[in-house]
CSV table of C-alpha atoms in Angstrom, one decimal:
chain,number,residue,atom,x,y,z
A,1,MET,CA,-10.3,-75.7,-1.5
A,2,ASN,CA,-6.8,-76.1,-0.1
A,3,GLU,CA,-6.9,-75.9,3.7
A,4,LYS,CA,-3.7,-73.8,3.8
A,5,LYS,CA,-5.1,-71.3,1.3
A,6,LEU,CA,-8.3,-71.0,3.2
A,7,ILE,CA,-6.4,-70.3,6.5
A,8,ASP,CA,-4.3,-67.6,4.6
A,9,GLU,CA,-7.4,-65.9,3.3
A,10,ILE,CA,-9.0,-65.9,6.7
A,11,ALA,CA,-5.8,-64.3,8.2
A,12,GLU,CA,-5.8,-61.7,5.4
A,13,LEU,CA,-9.4,-60.8,6.1
A,14,ARG,CA,-8.7,-60.5,9.8
A,15,GLU,CA,-5.8,-58.2,9.1
A,16,LEU,CA,-7.9,-56.1,6.8
A,17,LEU,CA,-10.6,-55.9,9.5
A,18,ARG,CA,-8.1,-55.0,12.1
A,19,MET,CA,-6.7,-52.2,9.9
A,20,LYS,CA,-10.2,-50.9,9.2
A,21,GLU,CA,-11.1,-50.9,12.9
A,22,ALA,CA,-7.8,-49.0,13.7
A,23,GLN,CA,-8.7,-46.5,11.0
A,24,LEU,CA,-12.2,-46.0,12.3
A,25,ALA,CA,-10.8,-45.7,15.9
A,26,ALA,CA,-8.3,-43.0,14.7
A,27,GLN,CA,-11.1,-41.2,13.0
A,28,ARG,CA,-13.2,-41.3,16.1
A,29,ARG,CA,-10.3,-40.0,18.2
A,30,GLU,CA,-9.6,-37.2,15.7
A,31,LYS,CA,-13.3,-36.4,15.7
A,32,GLN,CA,-13.3,-36.3,19.5
A,33,ILE,CA,-10.3,-34.1,19.5
A,34,LEU,CA,-12.0,-31.8,17.0
A,35,GLN,CA,-15.1,-31.7,19.2
A,36,ASP,CA,-13.1,-31.2,22.4
A,37,TYR,CA,-10.5,-28.7,21.1
A,38,GLY,CA,-11.9,-27.4,17.8
A,39,LEU,CA,-8.7,-28.5,15.9
A,40,SER,CA,-7.9,-31.5,13.8
A,41,ASN,CA,-4.7,-33.6,14.1
A,42,ASN,CA,-3.4,-32.0,11.0
A,43,GLU,CA,-4.1,-28.5,12.3
A,44,ILE,CA,-2.4,-29.3,15.6
A,45,SER,CA,0.7,-30.5,13.7
A,46,ARG,CA,0.7,-27.5,11.4
A,47,TYR,CA,0.3,-24.9,14.2
A,48,SER,CA,2.1,-26.7,17.0
A,49,ARG,CA,5.0,-24.3,17.3
A,50,GLN,CA,2.7,-21.4,18.1
A,51,ILE,CA,0.3,-23.5,20.1
A,52,PHE,CA,3.2,-24.2,22.5
A,53,LEU,CA,3.1,-20.5,23.4
A,54,PRO,CA,1.2,-20.0,26.7
A,55,GLU,CA,-0.3,-16.8,25.2
A,56,ILE,CA,-1.9,-18.8,22.4
A,57,GLY,CA,-2.4,-22.5,23.2
A,58,VAL,CA,-5.2,-24.6,21.7
A,59,LYS,CA,-7.9,-22.1,22.7
A,60,GLY,CA,-6.0,-19.3,21.0
A,61,GLN,CA,-5.5,-21.3,17.9
A,62,VAL,CA,-9.3,-22.0,17.8
A,63,LYS,CA,-9.9,-18.3,18.1
A,64,LEU,CA,-7.7,-17.7,15.1
A,65,LYS,CA,-9.4,-20.5,13.2
A,66,ASN,CA,-12.8,-18.9,13.9
A,67,SER,CA,-11.7,-15.3,13.1
A,68,ALA,CA,-12.1,-13.2,10.0
A,69,ILE,CA,-9.7,-10.5,9.0
A,70,LEU,CA,-10.1,-8.1,6.1
A,71,ILE,CA,-7.1,-6.7,4.3
A,72,VAL,CA,-7.7,-3.6,2.2
A,73,GLY,CA,-4.9,-3.3,-0.4
A,74,ALA,CA,-3.0,-6.2,-1.8
A,75,GLY,CA,0.3,-4.3,-2.3
A,76,GLY,CA,3.5,-3.9,-0.4
A,77,LEU,CA,1.8,-3.9,3.0
A,78,GLY,CA,-1.1,-6.3,2.2
A,79,CYS,CA,1.0,-9.1,0.8
A,80,PRO,CA,3.2,-9.8,3.8
A,81,ALA,CA,0.3,-9.3,6.1
A,82,ALA,CA,-1.8,-11.9,4.2
A,83,LEU,CA,1.1,-14.4,4.2
A,84,TYR,CA,1.5,-14.3,7.9
A,85,LEU,CA,-2.2,-14.4,8.6
A,86,ALA,CA,-2.7,-17.4,6.4
A,87,SER,CA,0.3,-19.2,7.9
A,88,ALA,CA,-1.0,-18.4,11.4
A,89,GLY,CA,-4.3,-20.2,10.6
A,90,VAL,CA,-6.7,-17.3,10.5
A,91,GLY,CA,-9.8,-19.0,9.3
A,92,HIS,CA,-11.1,-16.4,6.9
A,93,ILE,CA,-9.1,-13.7,5.1
A,94,GLY,CA,-10.8,-11.1,2.9
A,95,ILE,CA,-8.6,-9.2,0.4
A,96,ILE,CA,-9.8,-6.0,-1.4
A,97,ASP,CA,-7.9,-4.6,-4.4
A,98,TYR,CA,-9.1,-3.2,-7.7
A,99,ASP,CA,-5.7,-3.3,-9.4
A,100,ASP,CA,-3.8,-5.7,-11.6
A,101,VAL,CA,-0.2,-6.9,-11.1
A,102,GLU,CA,2.5,-4.8,-12.7
A,103,ILE,CA,6.2,-5.5,-13.1
A,104,ASN,CA,7.1,-2.6,-10.7
A,105,ASN,CA,5.1,-4.4,-8.0
A,106,LEU,CA,7.4,-7.5,-7.8
A,107,HIS,CA,10.2,-6.0,-5.8
A,108,ARG,CA,8.0,-5.8,-2.7
A,109,GLN,CA,4.7,-7.6,-3.3
A,110,LEU,CA,5.8,-11.1,-2.6
A,111,LEU,CA,2.5,-12.9,-3.3
A,112,TYR,CA,3.1,-12.4,-7.0
A,113,ALA,CA,5.5,-13.7,-9.7
A,114,GLU,CA,6.3,-12.7,-13.2
A,115,ILE,CA,3.6,-15.0,-14.5
A,116,ASN,CA,1.0,-13.0,-12.7
A,117,ILE,CA,1.7,-9.7,-14.5
A,118,GLY,CA,-1.5,-8.3,-16.0
A,119,THR,CA,-3.8,-10.5,-13.8
A,120,PRO,CA,-6.0,-9.1,-10.9
A,121,LYS,CA,-4.0,-8.9,-7.7
A,122,VAL,CA,-6.8,-10.5,-5.7
A,123,ASP,CA,-6.9,-13.6,-7.9
A,124,ALA,CA,-3.1,-14.0,-7.8
A,125,ALA,CA,-3.2,-13.5,-4.1
A,126,VAL,CA,-5.8,-16.2,-3.5
A,127,GLU,CA,-3.9,-18.6,-5.7
A,128,SER,CA,-0.6,-18.0,-3.8
A,129,LEU,CA,-2.2,-18.2,-0.3
A,130,ASN,CA,-4.1,-21.4,-1.2
A,131,ARG,CA,-0.8,-23.0,-2.0
A,132,LEU,CA,0.4,-22.0,1.4
A,133,ASN,CA,-2.7,-23.1,3.3
A,134,SER,CA,-5.6,-24.9,1.7
A,135,ASP,CA,-7.6,-25.2,4.9
A,136,ILE,CA,-8.5,-21.5,5.2
A,137,LYS,CA,-11.1,-19.5,3.4
A,138,ILE,CA,-10.0,-16.5,1.3
A,139,THR,CA,-12.5,-14.1,-0.2
A,140,PRO,CA,-11.3,-11.8,-3.0
A,141,TYR,CA,-12.9,-8.5,-3.8
A,142,LYS,CA,-11.8,-7.0,-7.1
A,143,ILE,CA,-13.5,-3.7,-6.4
A,144,GLN,CA,-12.8,-0.1,-5.5
A,145,LEU,CA,-13.8,0.3,-1.8
A,146,ASP,CA,-16.1,3.3,-1.4
A,147,SER,CA,-18.9,4.7,0.7
A,148,THR,CA,-21.5,2.4,-1.1
A,149,ASN,CA,-19.9,-0.9,-0.3
A,150,ALA,CA,-17.6,-0.5,2.7
A,151,LEU,CA,-20.0,-1.1,5.6
A,152,GLU,CA,-21.6,-4.2,3.9
A,153,ILE,CA,-18.1,-5.8,3.5
A,154,ILE,CA,-16.6,-4.8,6.8
A,155,LYS,CA,-19.5,-6.1,8.9
A,156,CYS,CA,-18.4,-9.7,8.0
A,157,TYR,CA,-14.9,-9.3,9.6
A,158,ASP,CA,-13.5,-9.0,13.1
A,159,VAL,CA,-10.5,-6.8,12.3
A,160,VAL,CA,-9.6,-4.6,9.4
A,161,ILE,CA,-6.1,-3.9,8.1
A,162,ASP,CA,-5.6,-0.7,6.2
A,163,ALA,CA,-2.8,-1.6,3.7
A,164,THR,CA,-3.7,1.2,1.3
A,165,ASP,CA,-1.6,4.2,0.2
A,166,ASN,CA,-4.0,7.0,-0.2
A,167,VAL,CA,-5.6,9.5,2.2
A,168,ALA,CA,-9.2,9.1,1.0
A,169,THR,CA,-9.3,5.4,1.8
A,170,HIS,CA,-7.6,6.0,5.2
A,171,TYR,CA,-10.6,8.2,6.2
A,172,LEU,CA,-13.1,5.9,4.6
A,173,LEU,CA,-11.8,2.9,6.5
A,174,ASN,CA,-11.6,4.8,9.7
A,175,ASP,CA,-15.2,6.0,9.6
A,176,ALA,CA,-16.5,2.7,8.4
A,177,CYS,CA,-14.7,0.9,11.2
A,178,VAL,CA,-16.0,3.3,13.9
A,179,LEU,CA,-19.5,3.0,12.6
A,180,SER,CA,-19.1,-0.8,12.5
A,181,LYS,CA,-17.3,-1.0,15.8
A,182,LYS,CA,-14.3,-2.8,14.3
A,183,PRO,CA,-10.6,-2.2,15.2
A,184,LEU,CA,-8.4,-0.8,12.4
A,185,VAL,CA,-4.8,-1.7,12.0
A,186,PHE,CA,-3.1,1.1,10.2
A,187,GLY,CA,0.3,1.0,8.4
A,188,SER,CA,2.2,3.1,5.9
A,189,ALA,CA,5.7,3.0,4.4
A,190,LEU,CA,7.7,5.4,2.2
A,191,ARG,CA,11.3,5.4,1.2
A,192,PHE,CA,13.1,3.8,4.2
A,193,GLU,CA,10.5,4.7,6.9
A,194,GLY,CA,7.3,3.1,8.1
A,195,GLN,CA,4.5,3.8,10.6
A,196,LEU,CA,2.1,1.6,12.4
A,197,SER,CA,-0.8,2.1,14.8
A,198,VAL,CA,-4.1,0.6,15.8
A,199,PHE,CA,-7.2,2.8,15.8
A,200,ASN,CA,-10.7,2.4,17.3
A,201,TYR,CA,-9.6,-0.2,19.8
A,202,ALA,CA,-9.9,1.2,23.3
A,203,GLY,CA,-8.2,4.3,22.0
A,204,PRO,CA,-8.4,7.2,19.5
A,205,CYS,CA,-9.6,6.8,15.9
A,206,TYR,CA,-7.6,8.0,12.9
A,207,ARG,CA,-9.7,11.2,12.8
A,208,CYS,CA,-8.9,12.0,16.4
A,209,ILE,CA,-5.3,12.3,15.3
A,210,PHE,CA,-5.8,13.7,11.8
A,211,PRO,CA,-9.1,15.6,11.8
A,212,VAL,CA,-8.4,17.4,8.5
A,213,PRO,CA,-6.7,15.8,5.5
A,214,PRO,CA,-3.5,17.3,4.1
A,215,PRO,CA,-3.6,19.4,0.9
A,216,PRO,CA,-3.4,17.0,-2.1
A,217,GLU,CA,-0.2,18.6,-3.4
A,218,THR,CA,1.6,17.8,-0.2
A,219,VAL,CA,0.9,14.0,-0.3
A,220,THR,CA,3.6,11.7,-1.7
A,221,ASN,CA,3.2,8.0,-2.4
A,222,CYS,CA,5.8,5.3,-3.2
A,223,GLY,CA,5.1,5.8,-6.9
A,224,ASP,CA,6.7,9.2,-6.7
A,225,ALA,CA,9.1,9.0,-3.7
A,226,GLY,CA,10.1,5.3,-3.9
A,227,VAL,CA,10.0,2.6,-1.2
A,228,PHE,CA,12.5,-0.1,-0.1
A,229,GLY,CA,10.9,-3.5,-0.2
A,230,PRO,CA,12.1,-4.9,3.2
A,231,VAL,CA,10.8,-1.7,4.9
A,232,VAL,CA,7.2,-2.0,3.6
A,233,GLY,CA,7.5,-5.8,4.3
A,234,THR,CA,8.4,-5.1,7.9
A,235,ILE,CA,5.4,-2.9,8.5
A,236,GLY,CA,3.1,-5.4,6.7
A,237,VAL,CA,4.3,-8.2,9.0
A,238,LEU,CA,3.7,-6.0,12.0
A,239,GLN,CA,0.2,-5.3,10.9
A,240,ALA,CA,-0.5,-9.0,10.8
A,241,LEU,CA,1.0,-9.3,14.3
A,242,GLU,CA,-1.3,-6.6,15.7
A,243,ALA,CA,-4.3,-8.1,14.0
A,244,VAL,CA,-3.5,-11.5,15.6
A,245,LYS,CA,-3.0,-9.9,19.0
A,246,ILE,CA,-6.4,-8.3,18.7
A,247,VAL,CA,-8.1,-11.6,17.8
A,248,LEU,CA,-6.3,-13.4,20.7
A,249,ARG,CA,-7.1,-10.5,23.1
A,250,LEU,CA,-3.4,-10.2,24.0
A,251,GLN,CA,-2.1,-7.2,26.0
A,252,HIS,CA,0.0,-4.3,24.6
A,253,VAL,CA,-1.9,-3.8,21.4
A,254,LEU,CA,-0.5,-0.7,19.7
A,255,THR,CA,-3.4,1.6,20.4
A,256,GLY,CA,-2.9,5.2,21.5
A,257,LYS,CA,0.6,5.0,20.1
A,258,LEU,CA,2.4,5.4,16.8
A,259,LEU,CA,5.3,3.2,16.0
A,260,LEU,CA,8.0,4.8,13.8
A,261,PHE,CA,10.4,2.6,12.0
A,262,ASP,CA,13.6,3.9,10.4
A,263,GLY,CA,15.1,1.2,8.1
A,264,LEU,CA,18.3,3.0,7.5
A,265,GLU,CA,19.3,3.5,11.1
A,266,MET,CA,17.4,0.4,12.2
A,267,GLN,CA,15.5,2.1,14.9
A,268,PHE,CA,12.0,1.6,16.3
A,269,ARG,CA,10.4,4.4,18.3
A,270,ASN,CA,7.0,4.6,19.9
A,271,ILE,CA,5.3,8.0,20.4
A,272,ASN,CA,2.2,8.5,22.5
A,273,LEU,CA,-0.8,9.8,20.7
A,274,ARG,CA,-3.4,12.0,22.3
A,275,VAL,CA,-6.4,10.3,23.8
A,276,ASN,CA,-9.8,10.3,22.1
A,277,ASN,CA,-10.7,13.7,20.8
A,278,GLU,CA,-13.8,14.8,22.6
A,279,SER,CA,-14.7,16.8,19.5
A,280,CYS,CA,-14.1,14.1,17.0
A,281,VAL,CA,-16.7,14.2,14.3
A,282,VAL,CA,-17.0,10.4,14.0
A,283,CYS,CA,-16.1,8.7,17.3
A,284,SER,CA,-17.0,11.2,20.1
A,285,LYS,CA,-20.3,11.8,21.8
A,286,ARG,CA,-20.5,15.0,19.7
A,287,SER,CA,-20.1,13.1,16.4
A,288,THR,CA,-21.8,14.5,13.4
A,289,ILE,CA,-20.9,11.8,10.9
A,290,ARG,CA,-23.5,9.0,11.1
A,291,LYS,CA,-23.1,7.7,7.6
A,292,LEU,CA,-20.2,7.5,5.2
A,293,ILE,CA,-19.5,10.5,3.0
A,294,ASP,CA,-17.7,11.2,-0.3
A,295,TYR,CA,-14.1,10.8,0.8
A,296,GLU,CA,-12.6,11.8,-2.5
A,297,GLN,CA,-14.4,15.1,-2.3
A,298,PHE,CA,-13.4,15.5,1.4
A,299,CYS,CA,-9.7,14.9,0.7
A,300,GLY,CA,-9.6,16.6,-2.7
A,301,ALA,CA,-7.9,13.5,-4.2
A,302,LYS,CA,-8.9,10.3,-5.9
A,303,ALA,CA,-8.6,7.0,-4.1
A,304,ASN,CA,-7.7,5.0,-7.1
A,305,ASP,CA,-5.5,7.5,-9.0
A,306,LYS,CA,-2.0,6.0,-9.4
A,307,ASP,CA,-1.1,8.8,-11.7
A,308,PRO,CA,-2.6,11.9,-10.0
A,309,LYS,CA,-2.7,15.1,-12.1
A,310,LEU,CA,-2.5,18.4,-10.2
A,311,ASN,CA,-3.8,21.6,-11.7
A,312,LEU,CA,-1.9,24.4,-10.1
A,313,LEU,CA,-1.3,26.4,-13.2
A,314,LYS,CA,-3.4,28.1,-15.9
A,315,ARG,CA,-3.2,26.6,-19.4
A,316,GLU,CA,-1.2,29.5,-20.7
A,317,GLU,CA,1.4,28.8,-18.0
A,318,ARG,CA,1.9,25.3,-19.5
A,319,ILE,CA,3.2,23.8,-22.7
A,320,SER,CA,2.4,20.3,-24.1
A,321,VAL,CA,5.2,17.9,-25.1
A,322,GLU,CA,4.1,18.3,-28.8
A,323,GLU,CA,4.4,22.1,-28.5
A,324,TYR,CA,7.8,21.8,-26.8
A,325,ASN,CA,9.0,19.4,-29.4
A,326,THR,CA,8.0,21.7,-32.2
A,327,ALA,CA,9.8,24.6,-30.6
A,328,LEU,CA,12.8,22.5,-30.0
A,329,LYS,CA,13.0,21.4,-33.7
A,330,SER,CA,12.3,24.9,-35.1
A,331,ASN,CA,14.8,26.5,-32.8
A,332,THR,CA,12.8,29.7,-33.0
A,333,LYS,CA,12.8,30.4,-29.3
A,334,ALA,CA,15.8,29.9,-27.0
A,335,HIS,CA,15.1,28.4,-23.6
A,336,VAL,CA,16.5,26.9,-20.4
A,337,LEU,CA,15.1,23.5,-19.4
A,338,ILE,CA,15.1,22.6,-15.7
A,339,ASP,CA,14.5,19.0,-14.7
A,340,VAL,CA,13.2,18.9,-11.1
A,341,ARG,CA,13.3,15.1,-10.6
A,342,SER,CA,15.7,13.5,-8.2
A,343,PRO,CA,19.3,12.9,-9.3
A,344,GLU,CA,18.5,9.1,-9.4
A,345,GLU,CA,15.6,9.7,-11.8
A,346,PHE,CA,17.6,12.1,-13.9
A,347,GLU,CA,20.3,9.3,-14.2
A,348,ILE,CA,17.6,6.9,-15.5
A,349,CYS,CA,16.8,9.2,-18.4
A,350,HIS,CA,16.6,12.9,-19.3
A,351,LEU,CA,16.1,15.3,-22.2
A,352,THR,CA,19.2,16.7,-23.9
A,353,ASN,CA,20.5,20.0,-22.5
A,354,SER,CA,18.3,19.8,-19.4
A,355,ILE,CA,19.7,20.9,-16.0
A,356,ASN,CA,18.9,18.8,-13.0
A,357,ILE,CA,17.7,20.8,-10.0
A,358,PRO,CA,15.5,18.7,-7.7
A,359,LEU,CA,12.3,20.3,-6.5
A,360,ASN,CA,13.4,20.4,-2.9
A,361,ASP,CA,16.4,22.5,-3.9
A,362,ILE,CA,14.7,24.8,-6.3
A,363,ASN,CA,14.7,27.7,-3.8
A,364,ASN,CA,18.3,27.3,-2.7
A,365,ASN,CA,20.4,30.4,-3.5
A,366,GLU,CA,23.1,28.3,-5.1
A,367,GLU,CA,20.6,26.6,-7.5
A,368,ILE,CA,18.9,30.0,-8.3
A,369,SER,CA,22.4,31.3,-9.2
A,370,ILE,CA,22.8,28.3,-11.6
A,371,ILE,CA,19.5,29.1,-13.3
A,372,LYS,CA,20.3,32.8,-13.6
A,373,ASN,CA,23.8,32.1,-15.0
A,374,LYS,CA,22.3,29.8,-17.6
A,375,ILE,CA,19.7,32.3,-18.5
A,376,GLN,CA,22.4,35.0,-18.9
A,377,GLU,CA,24.4,32.6,-21.2
A,378,VAL,CA,21.4,32.2,-23.5
A,379,GLN,CA,20.6,35.9,-23.4
A,380,LYS,CA,23.9,36.6,-25.0
A,381,GLN,CA,22.5,35.2,-28.2
A,382,HIS,CA,18.8,35.6,-27.7
A,383,ASN,CA,17.1,38.6,-26.0
A,384,GLU,CA,14.2,36.8,-24.2
A,385,PRO,CA,14.7,33.1,-23.5
A,386,ASN,CA,11.9,31.0,-22.0
A,387,LEU,CA,12.3,29.0,-18.8
A,388,TYR,CA,10.7,25.5,-19.0
A,389,VAL,CA,10.4,23.0,-16.2
A,390,ILE,CA,9.9,19.2,-16.6
A,391,CYS,CA,9.4,16.4,-14.1
A,392,ARG,CA,8.2,12.8,-14.2
A,393,ARG,CA,4.5,13.3,-14.7
A,394,GLY,CA,3.8,17.0,-14.7
A,395,ASN,CA,3.0,17.6,-11.0
A,396,ASP,CA,6.3,18.6,-9.4
A,397,SER,CA,7.0,20.8,-12.4
A,398,GLN,CA,3.9,22.9,-11.6
A,399,LYS,CA,5.1,23.4,-8.1
A,400,ALA,CA,8.5,24.4,-9.3
A,401,VAL,CA,6.9,27.0,-11.7
A,402,LYS,CA,5.0,28.5,-8.9
A,403,SER,CA,8.1,28.9,-6.9
A,404,LEU,CA,10.2,30.2,-9.8
A,405,GLN,CA,7.5,32.7,-10.6
A,406,LYS,CA,8.0,34.3,-7.2
A,407,THR,CA,11.8,34.2,-7.5
A,408,PHE,CA,11.7,35.9,-11.0
A,409,SER,CA,8.7,38.1,-10.4
A,410,ASP,CA,10.7,41.2,-11.3
A,411,SER,CA,11.7,39.9,-14.7
A,412,ASN,CA,9.9,39.4,-17.9
A,413,LEU,CA,10.9,35.7,-18.0
A,414,ASP,CA,8.2,33.4,-19.4
A,415,ILE,CA,8.1,30.4,-17.1
A,416,LYS,CA,6.1,27.3,-18.1
A,417,ASP,CA,6.0,23.6,-17.2
A,418,ILE,CA,5.8,20.7,-19.7
A,419,ILE,CA,2.5,18.9,-19.4
A,420,GLY,CA,2.8,15.3,-18.5
A,421,GLY,CA,6.5,15.4,-18.1
A,422,ILE,CA,8.9,12.6,-19.0
A,423,HIS,CA,6.0,10.1,-19.2
A,424,ALA,CA,4.2,12.2,-21.8
A,425,TRP,CA,7.4,12.7,-23.7
A,426,SER,CA,8.0,8.9,-23.8
A,427,LYS,CA,4.4,8.2,-24.9
A,428,LYS,CA,4.1,10.8,-27.6
A,429,ILE,CA,7.5,11.8,-28.7
A,430,ASP,CA,10.3,9.4,-27.9
A,431,CYS,CA,9.3,5.9,-26.8
A,432,THR,CA,13.0,4.9,-26.1
A,433,LEU,CA,12.7,6.8,-22.8
A,434,PRO,CA,11.6,4.3,-20.1
A,435,VAL,CA,8.4,4.8,-18.2
A,436,TYR,CA,8.9,4.0,-14.5
């Protein structure tokens, strides 16, 4: 063999050996760092900007890595909360949601894209979060959380984030967290306003502040009242912030206080909540709730009903869209049609000859005068006109009928609401009207 070629091969082998030794040494150093600090080189690089913070440091980052946080609700609040928890390096994130992605979610639920429409939210969320951080564990639960499964799931997590939008689940999560001794980060958002608090963490629980649920007909969600994306995003991010503070044992966790956010005036305001209620049925020494109850029955409302249907009127006080359409075509009975949706909804679509008087204005003297004048116009040609009321889904129209029945109690006016409202009209009579 050529002597020069042999020398070159030996030199090449020595270089390969040197590189291998260097690689092994780097692996040993990284393994030692992992043993000493609980973080890999890659993790230190990824989270370095928050590790620099004295309140966090390496020990704090390890706490986040070893923590488990459960998010209940993968909607407008849950999506931003999940994004920031994943990016912060929370080692295990659980996400509960029974729903699928819809097109009306996309303006505020930023884990999803158009391609995800029709797929389970939890699956789309896992896919999106894994793209952001493949080092963490994400557990999806495509279920409806209820009294039969809540305790079993919650026991696996350190902190619970309530990112839901219904009263029944608020009470369910509160009681489950009290019984499981877990802190609960509560958030809500509607229109341009948001609320935030931490319950069952060296302070009152949700029941201490709200011992009795509100009447179902008084509860409004974003599907009815609307919500501005950046507002619900702000509250969701703040929920993630409070959850991380709890894991890190930082001071000034928002317990015993309620943060109010006004997105229009750009104001944050903290109000003090009362201390633990000594008569609280779940967290006090006098507690009577030792196991989870039926919260839908307790609140008088479904937890998974995106299209709630109130029953405030008797059947004879209501008319179906088919019946109204028949009466409209036959022209046998004159009527006045009041649309009690908001002006913005009325602008989207409305039935011909309807008068827009929003529900909140239905008792105003000026609006009552408009209705009376319209009735008088019809009475010039017809003796006894009917008064019909329509809304989006047939709930507000029932409330309006109740109110108008009192206003016109001295007359023989026949007042009815149209069952199912604009949605039912679009589905059964005229599909050109948009469903929103």
